[in-house]
Short mmCIF file of C-alpha atoms in Angstrom, two decimals:
data_model
loop_
_atom_site.label_atom_id
_atom_site.label_comp_id
_atom_site.label_asym_id
_atom_site.label_seq_id
_atom_site.Cartn_x
_atom_site.Cartn_y
_atom_site.Cartn_z
CA MET A 1 0.01 0.12 0.01
CA ILE A 2 3.28 2.37 0.20
CA GLY A 3 4.95 1.30 -2.59
CA ALA A 4 7.41 -1.17 -0.97
CA ARG A 5 8.44 -4.97 -1.92
CA ASP A 6 8.76 -5.69 1.62
CA LEU A 7 8.99 -4.31 5.43
CA ALA A 8 12.26 -2.48 6.01
CA PHE A 9 13.45 -5.35 8.33
CA PRO A 10 12.29 -8.75 6.35
CA LYS A 11 14.46 -11.09 8.62
CA LEU A 12 13.26 -8.97 12.03
CA ASN A 13 9.84 -10.02 10.72
CA LEU A 14 10.53 -13.56 10.34
CA LEU A 15 12.31 -13.33 13.85
CA SER A 16 9.00 -11.76 15.74
CA TRP A 17 7.00 -14.87 13.61
CA TYR A 18 9.28 -17.33 15.50
CA ILE A 19 9.23 -15.29 18.92
CA TYR A 20 5.52 -15.60 18.58
CA ILE A 21 5.14 -19.48 18.06
CA VAL A 22 7.42 -20.14 21.07
CA GLY A 23 5.32 -17.46 22.96
CA GLY A 24 2.36 -19.71 21.88
CA LEU A 25 3.78 -22.93 22.57
CA PHE A 26 3.59 -21.95 26.08
CA THR A 27 0.29 -20.58 26.71
CA LEU A 28 -1.10 -23.58 24.62
CA TYR A 29 0.92 -25.72 27.18
CA SER A 30 -0.55 -24.43 30.11
CA ALA A 31 -4.18 -25.06 28.62
CA ILE A 32 -3.54 -28.72 27.79
CA ALA A 33 -1.94 -28.55 31.37
CA GLY A 34 -5.21 -27.31 33.18
CA GLY A 35 -5.22 -23.55 32.29
CA VAL A 36 -5.35 -20.80 34.87
CA ASP A 37 -8.58 -20.09 36.89
CA THR A 38 -7.15 -16.60 37.53
CA GLY A 39 -9.06 -14.49 34.79
CA TRP A 40 -7.30 -12.67 31.54
CA THR A 41 -6.77 -9.85 33.80
CA PHE A 42 -4.21 -12.44 36.23
CA TYR A 43 -5.06 -9.54 39.48
CA THR A 44 -3.02 -10.11 42.08
CA PRO A 45 -2.53 -11.58 44.81
CA TYR A 46 -4.50 -14.30 43.72
CA SER A 47 -2.44 -15.17 40.75
CA SER A 48 0.91 -14.17 42.59
CA THR A 49 0.72 -15.94 45.82
CA TYR A 50 -2.49 -18.17 46.19
CA SER A 51 -3.02 -20.29 42.42
CA ASN A 52 -2.07 -23.60 42.08
CA THR A 53 -2.87 -23.60 38.24
CA GLN A 54 -0.81 -22.84 35.22
CA VAL A 55 0.19 -18.97 36.00
CA THR A 56 3.98 -19.34 35.47
CA ALA A 57 3.36 -21.03 31.93
CA VAL A 58 1.08 -18.87 30.45
CA VAL A 59 2.81 -15.59 32.06
CA VAL A 60 5.99 -16.69 30.41
CA GLY A 61 4.04 -17.29 27.13
CA VAL A 62 2.34 -13.48 27.09
CA PHE A 63 5.95 -12.34 28.07
CA ILE A 64 7.97 -13.99 24.83
CA ASN A 65 5.05 -12.75 22.92
CA GLY A 66 5.38 -8.99 24.09
CA PHE A 67 9.12 -9.33 22.33
CA SER A 68 6.87 -10.03 19.09
CA SER A 69 4.58 -7.19 19.20
CA ILE A 70 7.67 -4.83 19.96
CA LEU A 71 9.54 -5.86 16.62
CA THR A 72 6.57 -6.06 14.64
CA GLY A 73 5.70 -2.21 15.25
CA LEU A 74 8.88 -1.13 15.33
CA ASN A 75 9.22 -2.92 11.64
CA PHE A 76 5.54 -1.20 10.88
CA ILE A 77 6.89 2.35 12.01
CA VAL A 78 10.37 2.21 9.95
CA THR A 79 8.95 0.96 7.11
CA ILE A 80 6.04 3.59 6.75
CA HIS A 81 8.55 6.30 7.55
CA LYS A 82 11.24 5.46 5.58
CA MET A 83 9.82 3.42 2.08
CA ARG A 84 6.82 5.43 1.25
CA ALA A 85 6.62 5.57 -2.39
CA PRO A 86 7.98 9.07 -3.93
CA GLY A 87 4.96 11.64 -4.13
CA LEU A 88 2.85 9.33 -1.38
CA THR A 89 2.76 11.78 1.59
CA TRP A 90 1.45 11.50 5.06
CA PHE A 91 -1.95 13.13 4.28
CA ARG A 92 -2.29 11.05 1.15
CA MET A 93 -1.59 7.72 2.63
CA PRO A 94 -4.51 4.98 2.93
CA LEU A 95 -5.95 5.23 6.65
CA PHE A 96 -5.81 1.82 6.83
CA LEU A 97 -1.87 2.87 7.16
CA TRP A 98 -2.61 5.33 9.72
CA SER A 99 -4.29 2.57 11.68
CA ILE A 100 -1.28 0.55 11.62
CA TYR A 101 0.85 3.07 12.60
CA ALA A 102 -0.96 4.18 15.29
CA THR A 103 -1.33 0.40 16.50
CA SER A 104 2.95 0.01 16.24
CA ILE A 105 3.22 3.00 18.69
CA ILE A 106 0.89 1.67 21.04
CA MET A 107 2.28 -1.31 20.83
CA ILE A 108 5.75 0.16 21.32
CA LEU A 109 4.81 2.06 24.15
CA GLY A 110 2.44 -0.28 26.39
CA THR A 111 3.58 -3.90 25.50
CA PRO A 112 7.12 -3.37 27.81
CA VAL A 113 5.09 -2.05 30.60
CA LEU A 114 2.95 -5.15 30.15
CA ALA A 115 6.27 -7.22 30.25
CA ILE A 116 7.70 -5.98 33.07
CA SER A 117 4.29 -6.12 35.22
CA LEU A 118 3.93 -10.12 34.15
CA PHE A 119 7.99 -10.16 35.00
CA LEU A 120 7.58 -9.12 38.39
CA LEU A 121 4.21 -11.32 39.04
CA ALA A 122 6.20 -14.35 37.84
CA LEU A 123 8.76 -13.32 40.12
CA GLU A 124 6.72 -13.01 43.09
CA HIS A 125 5.08 -16.43 41.95
CA LEU A 126 8.11 -18.24 42.26
CA PHE A 127 10.25 -16.67 44.80
CA HIS A 128 7.96 -14.85 46.87
CA VAL A 129 9.27 -12.09 46.68
CA GLY A 130 7.06 -8.81 47.88
CA ILE A 131 5.89 -6.85 45.20
CA PHE A 132 2.46 -7.32 45.19
CA SER A 133 0.93 -9.64 47.53
CA PRO A 134 0.17 -7.28 50.82
CA ALA A 135 1.10 -10.36 53.15
CA LEU A 136 4.73 -10.15 51.92
CA GLY A 137 4.78 -6.55 52.13
CA GLY A 138 3.86 -5.44 48.73
CA ASP A 139 0.94 -3.73 46.86
CA PRO A 140 -1.99 -5.32 44.91
CA LEU A 141 -2.93 -2.12 43.47
CA LEU A 142 0.46 -1.76 41.91
CA PHE A 143 -0.09 -4.79 39.61
CA GLN A 144 -3.32 -3.05 38.64
CA HIS A 145 -2.25 0.19 37.62
CA LEU A 146 0.54 -1.30 35.59
CA PHE A 147 -1.45 -3.97 33.49
CA TRP A 148 -4.05 -1.43 32.84
CA PHE A 149 -1.07 1.10 31.17
CA TYR A 150 -0.94 -1.35 28.67
CA SER A 151 -4.46 -2.81 28.54
CA HIS A 152 -6.45 -0.01 28.60
CA PRO A 153 -4.93 1.26 25.16
CA THR A 154 -4.87 -2.40 23.59
CA VAL A 155 -7.96 -2.11 22.43
CA TYR A 156 -7.25 0.13 19.97
CA ILE A 157 -4.79 -2.47 18.99
CA MET A 158 -7.34 -4.18 17.88
CA ILE A 159 -10.38 -1.61 17.03
CA LEU A 160 -8.44 0.65 14.63
CA PRO A 161 -7.35 -1.60 11.76
CA ALA A 162 -10.94 -2.96 11.77
CA MET A 163 -12.02 0.60 11.62
CA GLU A 164 -10.63 1.74 8.59
CA TRP A 165 -10.77 -1.26 7.05
CA SER A 166 -14.49 -0.81 7.26
CA ALA A 167 -13.99 2.25 6.36
CA LYS A 168 -12.50 0.88 2.83
CA SER A 169 -15.54 -1.36 2.50
CA SER A 170 -17.54 1.36 1.68
CA PRO A 171 -19.63 1.50 -1.63
CA VAL A 172 -18.27 4.88 -2.78
CA SER A 173 -15.29 5.46 -0.20
CA PRO A 174 -14.44 9.02 -1.02
CA GLU A 175 -11.28 10.26 0.38
CA SER A 176 -12.81 13.42 0.88
CA VAL A 177 -15.23 12.19 3.49
CA PHE A 178 -12.51 10.30 5.31
CA SER A 179 -9.59 12.84 5.18
CA ASP A 180 -11.03 14.30 8.08
CA THR A 181 -10.35 11.65 10.58
CA ARG A 182 -6.91 10.73 9.77
CA SER A 183 -5.99 12.49 13.57
CA SER A 184 -8.93 11.14 15.06
CA ASP A 185 -7.03 7.53 15.69
CA PHE A 186 -4.35 9.20 17.84
CA GLN A 187 -6.38 11.29 19.56
CA ALA A 188 -8.27 8.30 20.59
CA TRP A 189 -5.21 6.09 21.36
CA ARG A 190 -3.43 8.78 22.92
CA SER A 191 -5.98 10.05 25.44
CA ARG A 192 -6.18 6.58 26.81
CA ALA A 193 -2.68 5.52 26.32
CA GLY A 194 -1.15 8.63 28.22
CA LEU A 195 -3.76 8.48 30.98
CA SER A 196 -3.98 4.72 31.12
CA GLY A 197 -1.73 4.82 34.33
CA LEU A 198 -3.07 7.42 36.44
CA GLY A 199 -3.97 7.31 39.87
CA ALA A 200 -0.97 5.66 41.01
CA PRO A 201 0.11 4.75 44.61
CA HIS A 202 1.72 6.29 47.56
CA VAL A 203 0.25 9.72 46.58
CA ARG A 204 -2.69 11.57 48.79
CA HIS A 205 -6.09 10.93 48.46
CA ARG A 206 -6.69 14.73 46.76
CA ALA A 207 -4.29 13.93 43.99
CA ILE A 208 -5.98 10.72 43.72
CA HIS A 209 -9.47 12.37 43.60
CA LEU A 210 -7.72 14.90 40.90
CA ARG A 211 -6.31 12.74 38.32
CA GLY A 212 -9.57 10.23 38.63
CA LEU A 213 -11.83 12.89 37.56
CA ILE A 214 -8.99 14.18 34.74
CA PHE A 215 -9.15 10.54 33.74
CA SER A 216 -12.34 10.11 33.60
CA PHE A 217 -12.96 13.17 31.83
CA LEU A 218 -10.87 12.08 29.07
CA SER A 219 -11.94 8.88 28.97
CA PHE A 220 -15.46 10.53 27.79
CA LEU A 221 -13.57 12.49 25.42
CA VAL A 222 -12.02 9.44 23.46
CA ALA A 223 -15.72 8.45 22.48
CA ILE A 224 -15.92 11.80 20.70
CA PRO A 225 -13.25 10.47 17.80
CA SER A 226 -15.51 7.22 17.24
CA ALA A 227 -18.68 8.89 17.13
CA ILE A 228 -17.36 11.23 14.36
CA LYS A 229 -15.91 8.11 12.60
CA VAL A 230 -19.47 6.65 12.61
CA PHE A 231 -21.32 9.69 11.69
CA ASN A 232 -18.34 9.60 8.63
CA TRP A 233 -19.61 6.15 7.61
CA THR A 234 -22.93 6.30 7.87
CA SER A 235 -23.23 9.81 5.61
CA THR A 236 -20.90 7.98 3.02
CA LEU A 237 -23.58 5.36 2.63
CA TYR A 238 -25.93 7.63 2.34
CA LYS A 239 -27.24 7.78 -1.49
CA GLY A 240 -24.08 5.43 -2.44
CA SER A 241 -24.58 2.50 -4.66
CA ILE A 242 -24.57 -0.13 -2.21
CA SER A 243 -23.89 -3.65 -2.78
CA TYR A 244 -24.63 -6.64 -0.13
CA GLU A 245 -21.38 -9.05 -0.97
CA ALA A 246 -19.46 -10.10 1.93
CA PRO A 247 -17.47 -7.16 2.33
CA MET A 248 -20.29 -4.84 2.57
CA LEU A 249 -21.93 -6.92 4.89
CA TYR A 250 -18.97 -6.97 7.30
CA ALA A 251 -18.61 -3.45 7.36
CA LEU A 252 -22.43 -2.73 7.97
CA GLY A 253 -22.63 -5.19 10.77
CA PHE A 254 -18.78 -3.63 12.24
CA ILE A 255 -20.59 -0.11 12.39
CA ALA A 256 -23.65 -1.58 13.78
CA CYS A 257 -21.79 -3.14 16.71
CA LEU A 258 -19.60 -0.56 17.57
CA PRO A 259 -22.00 1.93 19.07
CA TRP A 260 -23.47 -0.42 20.84
CA ALA A 261 -20.56 -2.31 22.30
CA GLY A 262 -18.12 0.09 21.83
#
């Protein structure tokens, strides 16, 4: 889509695939060996102290997969920066590339925080080091702040490419309709990513209350770019020549689901 024959680092792309497979094998092993009973959030101190299920295997698998995400995001960012075809400026790029670019930045910024959180969880689970468990002198809220610093923005890793792919499935898909939404992706994930870790422990109650208000306000603000995009999609459909083939049906289903579930 940018006129390049391959990614900037093809061998790094292959390495990220192998790393992903290795991490996936650890998580599959945990499922075969009995799974985990902590839920997908791995909240402490239950996961780090009391659970007797395959917490360590899952944590190791996700930790390894984190390197795959970081390498892939780095590869996409360098490719989009350095290998665009002559004349393909930033605001001439397809929206799907903008979504991949924003997603890659989220992965690079958020994945290391998740990785170190899971590493500390495994350290406490295996060696009983007091990090998150109150019985060992740790703070369970610390894990939640670290975990959600990644897991709040990660919804945009999944939704941004789907948004732009649905936009490209429009029956007319004029760039003029969607050109004003190119910055809305960045507004959405930047607001969430920059504030997901607010309310850190060991600060005064008043500071926590103020940060909570700021976080709540900007969390509501995130809905504005999404609403703009939904209105752009429906406006594009208006008086369009709609063909109910598989791509269009998927796009219509996505537009219907987003306001209800998003």
